[in-house]
Coordinates of N, CA and C in Angstrom, one line a residue:
M1 N 33.3 111.0 66.1 CA 33.9 112.0 65.2 C 33.9 111.5 63.8
S2 N 33.6 112.3 62.9 CA 33.5 112.0 61.4 C 34.5 112.9 60.7
Q3 N 34.8 112.5 59.5 CA 35.7 113.3 58.6 C 34.9 113.9 57.5
L4 N 35.3 115.0 57.1 CA 34.6 115.7 56.0 C 34.9 115.0 54.7
E5 N 33.9 114.9 53.8 CA 34.0 114.2 52.5 C 35.1 114.9 51.6
G6 N 36.0 114.1 51.1 CA 37.0 114.7 50.3 C 38.2 115.1 51.0
H7 N 38.2 115.1 52.3 CA 39.4 115.5 53.1 C 40.0 114.4 53.8
L8 N 41.3 114.4 53.9 CA 42.0 113.3 54.6 C 41.8 113.4 56.1
P9 N 41.7 112.3 56.8 CA 41.5 112.3 58.2 C 42.6 113.0 59.0
S10 N 42.3 113.7 60.0 CA 43.4 114.3 60.8 C 44.1 113.3 61.6
A11 N 45.2 113.7 62.1 CA 46.1 112.8 63.0 C 45.3 112.5 64.2
D12 N 44.6 113.5 64.8 CA 43.9 113.2 66.1 C 42.8 112.1 65.8
W13 N 42.1 112.2 64.7 CA 41.0 111.3 64.4 C 41.6 109.9 64.2
V14 N 42.7 109.8 63.5 CA 43.4 108.5 63.3 C 43.8 107.9 64.6
A15 N 44.4 108.8 65.5 CA 44.9 108.3 66.8 C 43.8 107.7 67.6
Q16 N 42.6 108.5 67.6 CA 41.5 108.0 68.4 C 40.9 106.7 67.8
D17 N 40.9 106.6 66.5 CA 40.4 105.4 65.9 C 41.3 104.2 66.3
L18 N 42.6 104.4 66.3 CA 43.5 103.3 66.6 C 43.4 103.0 68.1
E19 N 43.2 104.0 69.0 CA 43.0 103.7 70.4 C 41.7 102.9 70.6
Q20 N 40.7 103.2 69.9 CA 39.4 102.4 70.0 C 39.7 101.0 69.5
M21 N 40.4 100.8 68.5 CA 40.7 99.5 68.0 C 41.5 98.7 69.0
L22 N 42.5 99.4 69.7 CA 43.3 98.7 70.7 C 42.4 98.3 71.8
R23 N 41.5 99.1 72.3 CA 40.6 98.7 73.4 C 39.8 97.5 73.0
E24 N 39.3 97.5 71.8 CA 38.5 96.4 71.3 C 39.3 95.1 71.3
C25 N 40.5 95.2 70.8 CA 41.4 94.1 70.7 C 41.8 93.6 72.1
D26 N 42.1 94.5 73.1 CA 42.4 94.1 74.4 C 41.2 93.4 75.1
A27 N 40.0 93.9 74.8 CA 38.8 93.2 75.4 C 38.6 91.8 74.8
L28 N 38.8 91.7 73.4 CA 38.7 90.4 72.8 C 39.8 89.4 73.3
I29 N 41.0 89.9 73.5 CA 42.1 89.1 74.0 C 41.8 88.6 75.4
E30 N 41.3 89.5 76.2 CA 41.0 89.2 77.6 C 39.9 88.2 77.7
S31 N 38.8 88.3 76.8 CA 37.7 87.4 76.7 C 38.2 86.0 76.3
H32 N 39.1 86.0 75.3 CA 39.6 84.7 74.8 C 40.5 84.0 75.9
E33 N 41.3 84.8 76.5 CA 42.2 84.3 77.6 C 41.4 83.7 78.7
E34 N 40.3 84.3 79.1 CA 39.4 83.8 80.1 C 38.8 82.5 79.7
Q35 N 38.3 82.4 78.4 CA 37.7 81.2 77.9 C 38.8 80.1 77.9
L36 N 40.0 80.4 77.5 CA 41.1 79.5 77.4 C 41.4 79.0 78.8
R37 N 41.4 79.9 79.8 CA 41.7 79.5 81.2 C 40.7 78.5 81.7
R38 N 39.4 78.8 81.4 CA 38.3 77.9 81.8 C 38.4 76.6 81.2
L39 N 38.8 76.6 79.9 CA 39.0 75.3 79.2 C 40.1 74.5 79.8
R40 N 41.2 75.1 80.1 CA 42.3 74.4 80.7 C 41.9 73.9 82.1
D41 N 41.2 74.7 82.9 CA 40.7 74.2 84.2 C 39.8 72.9 84.0
S42 N 38.9 73.0 83.0 CA 38.0 71.9 82.7 C 38.8 70.6 82.3
I43 N 39.8 70.9 81.5 CA 40.6 69.7 81.0 C 41.4 69.1 82.2
A44 N 41.9 70.0 83.1 CA 42.6 69.5 84.3 C 41.6 68.7 85.2
E45 N 40.4 69.2 85.3 CA 39.4 68.4 86.1 C 39.0 67.1 85.5
L46 N 38.9 67.1 84.2 CA 38.6 65.8 83.5 C 39.7 64.8 83.6
E47 N 40.9 65.3 83.5 CA 42.1 64.4 83.6 C 42.1 63.8 85.0
A48 N 41.8 64.7 86.0 CA 41.8 64.2 87.4 C 40.7 63.1 87.6
E49 N 39.5 63.4 87.1 CA 38.5 62.4 87.2 C 38.8 61.1 86.4
L50 N 39.4 61.3 85.3 CA 39.8 60.1 84.5 C 40.8 59.3 85.3
E51 N 41.8 59.9 85.9 CA 42.8 59.2 86.7 C 42.1 58.5 87.9
H52 N 41.2 59.2 88.5 CA 40.5 58.6 89.6 C 39.7 57.4 89.2
A53 N 39.0 57.5 88.1 CA 38.2 56.4 87.6 C 39.1 55.2 87.2
R54 N 40.2 55.4 86.6 CA 41.2 54.3 86.3 C 41.6 53.6 87.6
G55 N 41.9 54.4 88.6 CA 42.3 53.9 89.9 C 41.2 53.0 90.5
N56 N 40.0 53.5 90.4 CA 38.9 52.7 91.0 C 38.7 51.4 90.2
R57 N 38.9 51.5 88.9 CA 38.7 50.3 88.1 C 39.7 49.2 88.4
E58 N 41.0 49.7 88.6 CA 42.0 48.7 88.9 C 41.8 48.1 90.3
E59 N 41.3 48.9 91.2 CA 41.0 48.4 92.6 C 39.9 47.4 92.5
A60 N 38.8 47.8 91.7 CA 37.6 46.9 91.6 C 38.0 45.6 91.0
A61 N 38.9 45.6 89.9 CA 39.3 44.4 89.3 C 40.1 43.5 90.2
R62 N 41.0 44.2 91.0 CA 41.8 43.4 92.0 C 40.9 42.7 93.0
V63 N 39.9 43.4 93.6 CA 39.0 42.9 94.6 C 38.1 41.8 94.0
L64 N 37.7 42.0 92.7 CA 36.8 41.0 92.1 C 37.6 39.7 91.8
E65 N 38.9 39.8 91.4 CA 39.7 38.6 91.2 C 39.9 37.9 92.5
A66 N 40.2 38.6 93.6 CA 40.3 38.0 94.9 C 39.1 37.3 95.4
L67 N 37.9 38.0 95.1 CA 36.6 37.4 95.5 C 36.4 36.1 94.7
R68 N 36.7 36.1 93.4 CA 36.5 34.9 92.6 C 37.4 33.8 93.1
A69 N 38.6 34.1 93.4 CA 39.5 33.1 94.0 C 39.0 32.5 95.3
A70 N 38.4 33.4 96.1 CA 37.9 32.9 97.4 C 36.7 32.0 97.2
V71 N 35.9 32.4 96.2 CA 34.7 31.5 95.8 C 35.1 30.2 95.3
R72 N 36.1 30.2 94.4 CA 36.6 28.9 93.9 C 37.2 28.0 95.1
E73 N 37.9 28.6 96.0 CA 38.5 27.9 97.1 C 37.4 27.4 98.0
G74 N 36.3 28.2 98.2 CA 35.2 27.7 99.0 C 34.5 26.6 98.4
Q75 N 34.3 26.6 97.0 CA 33.6 25.5 96.3 C 34.5 24.2 96.4
Q76 N 35.8 24.4 96.4 CA 36.6 23.2 96.5 C 36.5 22.6 97.9
L77 N 36.5 23.5 98.9 CA 36.4 23.0 100.3 C 35.0 22.3 100.5
R78 N 34.0 22.9 99.9 CA 32.6 22.3 100.1 C 32.6 20.9 99.4
A79 N 33.2 20.9 98.2 CA 33.2 19.6 97.5 C 34.0 18.5 98.3
T80 N 35.1 18.9 98.9 CA 35.8 18.0 99.7 C 35.0 17.5 100.9
R81 N 34.4 18.5 101.5 CA 33.6 18.2 102.7 C 32.4 17.3 102.3
A82 N 31.8 17.5 101.1 CA 30.7 16.8 100.7 C 31.0 15.3 100.5
Q83 N 32.3 15.0 100.1 CA 32.7 13.6 99.9 C 33.1 12.9 101.1
S84 N 33.2 13.6 102.3 CA 33.6 13.0 103.5 C 32.5 13.0 104.5
P85 N 32.4 12.1 105.4 CA 31.4 12.0 106.4 C 31.4 13.3 107.3
S86 N 30.3 13.8 107.6 CA 30.3 15.0 108.5 C 30.4 14.6 109.9
P87 N 31.3 15.2 110.7 CA 31.4 14.8 112.1 C 30.2 15.2 113.0
H88 N 29.2 15.9 112.4 CA 28.1 16.3 113.2 C 26.9 15.4 112.9
L89 N 27.0 14.4 112.1 CA 25.9 13.5 111.8 C 25.9 12.3 112.7
R90 N 24.7 12.0 113.1 CA 24.5 10.8 114.0 C 23.9 9.7 113.1
V91 N 24.7 8.7 112.7 CA 24.3 7.7 111.7 C 23.7 6.6 112.4
V92 N 22.5 6.2 111.9 CA 21.7 5.1 112.5 C 22.1 3.8 111.8
P93 N 22.5 2.8 112.5 CA 22.8 1.5 111.8 C 21.7 1.0 111.0
D94 N 22.0 0.4 109.8 CA 21.0 -0.2 109.0 C 20.6 -1.5 109.7
P95 N 19.3 -1.7 110.0 CA 18.8 -2.9 110.7 C 19.0 -4.2 109.8
G96 N 19.1 -4.0 108.5 CA 19.3 -5.2 107.7 C 20.7 -5.7 107.6
R97 N 21.7 -5.0 108.2 CA 23.1 -5.3 108.1 C 23.6 -5.8 109.5
P98 N 24.4 -6.8 109.5 CA 24.9 -7.2 110.9 C 25.8 -6.1 111.5
P99 N 25.7 -5.9 112.8 CA 26.5 -4.9 113.4 C 28.0 -5.2 113.4
M100 N 28.8 -4.3 113.3 CA 30.3 -4.5 113.4 C 30.7 -4.7 114.8
T101 N 31.8 -5.4 115.0 CA 32.3 -5.6 116.3 C 33.0 -4.3 116.7
P102 N 33.2 -4.1 118.0 CA 33.9 -2.8 118.5 C 35.2 -2.7 117.9
T103 N 36.0 -3.8 117.8 CA 37.4 -3.7 117.3 C 37.3 -3.4 115.8
E104 N 36.4 -4.0 115.1 CA 36.3 -3.7 113.7 C 35.9 -2.3 113.4
S105 N 35.0 -1.7 114.1 CA 34.5 -0.4 113.9 C 35.5 0.7 114.3
E106 N 36.4 0.3 115.2 CA 37.4 1.3 115.7 C 38.6 1.3 114.7
T107 N 38.9 0.2 114.1 CA 40.1 0.1 113.3 C 39.9 0.2 111.8
S108 N 38.7 0.0 111.4 CA 38.5 0.0 109.9 C 38.3 1.4 109.4
T109 N 38.7 1.6 108.1 CA 38.5 2.9 107.4 C 37.4 2.8 106.5
P110 N 36.4 3.7 106.6 CA 35.2 3.6 105.7 C 35.6 3.6 104.2
A111 N 35.1 2.7 103.5 CA 35.4 2.6 102.0 C 34.7 3.6 101.3
A112 N 35.3 4.1 100.2 CA 34.6 5.1 99.3 C 33.4 4.4 98.6
P113 N 32.4 5.1 98.4 CA 31.2 4.5 97.8 C 31.5 4.0 96.4
Q114 N 31.0 2.8 96.1 CA 31.3 2.2 94.8 C 30.1 2.6 93.9
L115 N 30.5 3.5 93.0 CA 29.5 4.1 92.1 C 29.7 3.6 90.7
P116 N 28.7 3.7 89.8 CA 28.9 3.3 88.4 C 29.9 4.1 87.8
P117 N 30.8 3.5 87.0 CA 31.9 4.2 86.4 C 31.4 5.2 85.3
G118 N 32.0 6.3 85.2 CA 31.6 7.3 84.2 C 30.5 8.2 84.5
N119 N 29.9 8.0 85.7 CA 28.9 8.9 86.1 C 29.4 10.4 86.3
P120 N 28.7 11.4 85.8 CA 29.2 12.7 85.9 C 28.9 13.2 87.4
V121 N 29.7 14.2 87.8 CA 29.5 14.8 89.1 C 28.2 15.6 89.1
V122 N 27.4 15.4 90.1 CA 26.1 16.1 90.1 C 26.3 17.3 91.1
L123 N 25.9 18.5 90.6 CA 25.9 19.7 91.5 C 24.6 19.7 92.3
V124 N 24.8 19.8 93.6 CA 23.6 19.8 94.5 C 23.5 21.2 95.1
R125 N 22.4 21.8 94.9 CA 22.1 23.2 95.5 C 21.1 23.1 96.6
G126 N 21.2 24.0 97.5 CA 20.3 24.1 98.6 C 20.9 23.5 99.9
A127 N 20.7 24.2 101.0 CA 21.3 23.7 102.2 C 20.8 22.3 102.7
R128 N 19.4 22.2 102.6 CA 18.8 20.9 103.0 C 19.2 19.8 102.1
S129 N 19.3 20.0 100.8 CA 19.7 19.0 99.9 C 21.2 18.5 100.2
V130 N 22.1 19.5 100.5 CA 23.4 19.2 100.8 C 23.5 18.3 102.1
I131 N 22.8 18.7 103.1 CA 22.8 18.0 104.3 C 22.3 16.6 104.2
L132 N 21.3 16.4 103.4 CA 20.8 15.0 103.2 C 21.8 14.2 102.4
M133 N 22.4 14.8 101.4 CA 23.5 14.1 100.6 C 24.6 13.7 101.5
E134 N 25.0 14.6 102.5 CA 26.1 14.2 103.4 C 25.7 13.0 104.3
V135 N 24.5 12.9 104.7 CA 24.0 11.7 105.5 C 24.2 10.5 104.6
I136 N 23.6 10.5 103.4 CA 23.7 9.3 102.6 C 25.1 8.9 102.2
S137 N 26.0 10.0 102.0 CA 27.4 9.7 101.6 C 28.2 9.0 102.7
T138 N 27.7 9.0 104.0 CA 28.4 8.3 105.0 C 28.4 6.8 104.8
D139 N 27.4 6.3 104.0 CA 27.4 4.9 103.7 C 26.7 4.8 102.3
G140 N 27.5 4.9 101.3 CA 27.0 5.0 99.9 C 26.4 3.7 99.5
Q141 N 26.6 2.5 100.1 CA 26.1 1.2 99.7 C 24.8 0.9 100.4
R142 N 24.4 1.7 101.4 CA 23.2 1.5 102.2 C 22.0 2.0 101.5
E143 N 20.9 1.4 101.6 CA 19.6 1.8 101.1 C 18.9 2.6 102.3
W144 N 18.8 3.9 102.1 CA 18.3 4.7 103.2 C 16.8 5.0 103.0
S145 N 16.1 4.9 104.1 CA 14.7 5.4 104.1 C 14.7 6.8 104.5
A146 N 13.6 7.5 104.2 CA 13.5 8.9 104.6 C 13.5 9.0 106.1
R147 N 12.9 8.0 106.8 CA 12.9 8.1 108.3 C 14.3 7.9 108.8
A148 N 15.1 7.0 108.2 CA 16.5 6.7 108.6 C 17.3 8.0 108.5
V149 N 17.1 8.7 107.4 CA 17.9 9.9 107.2 C 17.5 11.0 108.2
T150 N 16.2 11.0 108.5 CA 15.7 12.0 109.5 C 16.2 11.7 110.8
D151 N 16.2 10.4 111.2 CA 16.8 10.0 112.5 C 18.3 10.3 112.6
A152 N 19.0 10.1 111.5 CA 20.4 10.4 111.5 C 20.7 11.9 111.7
L153 N 19.8 12.7 111.2 CA 20.0 14.1 111.5 C 19.5 14.6 112.8
G154 N 18.8 13.7 113.5 CA 18.2 14.1 114.8 C 17.0 15.0 114.6
D155 N 16.4 15.0 113.4 CA 15.2 15.9 113.2 C 14.0 15.2 113.9
P156 N 12.9 16.0 114.2 CA 11.7 15.5 114.7 C 11.0 14.6 113.6
S157 N 10.1 13.8 114.1 CA 9.4 12.8 113.2 C 8.6 13.5 112.1
D158 N 8.1 14.7 112.4 CA 7.3 15.4 111.4 C 8.1 16.0 110.3
A159 N 9.4 15.8 110.3 CA 10.3 16.3 109.2 C 10.5 15.2 108.2
V160 N 9.9 14.0 108.4 CA 10.1 12.9 107.4 C 9.6 13.3 106.1
R161 N 8.3 13.8 106.1 CA 7.7 14.2 104.8 C 8.5 15.2 104.0
R162 N 9.0 16.2 104.7 CA 9.8 17.2 104.0 C 11.1 16.6 103.5
N163 N 11.8 15.8 104.3 CA 13.0 15.2 103.8 C 12.7 14.2 102.6
R164 N 11.6 13.5 102.6 CA 11.3 12.6 101.5 C 11.1 13.4 100.2
S165 N 10.5 14.6 100.3 CA 10.3 15.5 99.2 C 11.7 15.9 98.6
V166 N 12.6 16.3 99.5 CA 13.9 16.7 99.0 C 14.7 15.5 98.4
L167 N 14.5 14.3 99.0 CA 15.2 13.1 98.5 C 14.6 12.8 97.1
D168 N 13.3 12.9 96.9 CA 12.8 12.7 95.6 C 13.3 13.7 94.5
N169 N 13.5 14.9 94.9 CA 14.1 15.9 94.0 C 15.6 15.5 93.7
L170 N 16.3 15.0 94.6 CA 17.7 14.6 94.4 C 17.7 13.4 93.4
C171 N 16.7 12.5 93.5 CA 16.6 11.4 92.5 C 16.4 12.0 91.1
R172 N 15.5 13.0 91.0 CA 15.3 13.6 89.7 C 16.5 14.2 89.2
L173 N 17.3 14.7 90.1 CA 18.6 15.4 89.7 C 19.6 14.4 89.3
G174 N 19.5 13.1 89.7 CA 20.4 12.1 89.3 C 21.4 11.8 90.4
A175 N 21.3 12.4 91.5 CA 22.3 12.2 92.6 C 22.0 10.9 93.4
L176 N 20.7 10.5 93.4 CA 20.3 9.3 94.1 C 19.4 8.4 93.2
T177 N 19.3 7.2 93.6 CA 18.4 6.2 93.0 C 17.3 5.9 94.0
K178 N 16.1 5.5 93.5 CA 15.0 5.3 94.4 C 14.4 3.9 94.1
T179 N 14.2 3.1 95.1 CA 13.7 1.8 94.9 C 12.5 1.6 95.9
E180 N 11.6 0.8 95.5 CA 10.4 0.4 96.3 C 10.4 -1.1 96.6
K181 N 10.2 -1.5 97.8 CA 10.3 -2.9 98.2 C 9.1 -3.1 99.1
P182 N 8.5 -4.3 99.1 CA 7.5 -4.7 100.0 C 7.9 -4.5 101.5
N183 N 7.1 -3.9 102.3 CA 7.5 -3.7 103.7 C 7.3 -5.1 104.5
N184 N 7.8 -5.1 105.7 CA 7.9 -6.3 106.5 C 6.5 -6.8 106.8
A185 N 5.5 -5.8 106.9 CA 4.2 -6.2 107.3 C 3.4 -6.8 106.1
G186 N 3.9 -6.6 104.9 CA 3.2 -7.1 103.7 C 2.0 -6.3 103.4
T187 N 1.9 -5.1 103.9 CA 0.7 -4.3 103.6 C 1.0 -3.2 102.6
G188 N 2.2 -3.1 102.1 CA 2.5 -2.0 101.1 C 3.9 -2.1 100.8
T189 N 4.5 -1.0 100.3 CA 5.9 -0.9 99.9 C 6.6 0.2 100.7
S190 N 7.9 0.0 100.9 CA 8.7 1.0 101.5 C 9.7 1.6 100.4
V191 N 10.0 2.8 100.6 CA 10.9 3.5 99.6 C 12.3 3.7 100.2
F192 N 13.3 3.4 99.4 CA 14.7 3.5 99.8 C 15.4 4.3 98.8
Y193 N 16.4 5.0 99.3 CA 17.3 5.9 98.5 C 18.7 5.5 98.6
R194 N 19.5 5.6 97.5 CA 20.9 5.1 97.5 C 21.7 6.1 96.7
L195 N 22.9 6.3 97.0 CA 23.8 7.1 96.3 C 24.0 6.6 94.8
A196 N 23.8 7.5 93.8 CA 23.9 7.1 92.4 C 25.0 7.7 91.7
S197 N 25.5 8.9 92.1 CA 26.6 9.5 91.3 C 27.5 10.3 92.3
P198 N 28.7 10.6 91.9 CA 29.5 11.5 92.6 C 28.8 12.9 92.6
W199 N 29.0 13.6 93.7 CA 28.3 14.9 93.8 C 29.2 15.9 94.5
R200 N 28.9 17.2 94.4 CA 29.5 18.2 95.2 C 28.5 19.3 95.3
A201 N 28.7 20.1 96.4 CA 27.8 21.2 96.7 C 28.0 22.3 95.7
A202 N 27.0 22.9 95.1 CA 27.2 24.0 94.1 C 27.2 25.3 94.8

């Protein structure tokens, strides 16, 4: 509907124009209210996800701290075990030392290895390295050959070479010392290993 030029709009025309404006406003309000509702729903979902993430983080932090505490306790137990003779080891007497009498062996308490003062504690890694260190720690003053260590473990004779390699690595680590002496046959030298520093399993 249009109005004639120079004439005032009629009441019907004004009413219809206002009704059209009302419909447009209603549509705009409804659209904005829908957008606002969606935004509120999104905010509620984000807040729920945020709360869930915070809960997961708190639980993960609690579990991590408990795990770290268990690891520290395990390391302390392994270190204590490493300094004590293992009940599963079969120790072969050193042929160069006189045997103890039955009464003496039953009543005496093994003395702690006499190590150079001030030596740092060596961290030993690897299951085989720890086992060999446990054997040698049963008698820290004894000079052990690779075969004697192998016999103490009850390993087959073909394990001597592998154990000797591990013992050499422990020497490079500083946990053991290595000496060579002429053998009894006088045809060469024999290698012996001895505890050099305090140690614990890493």
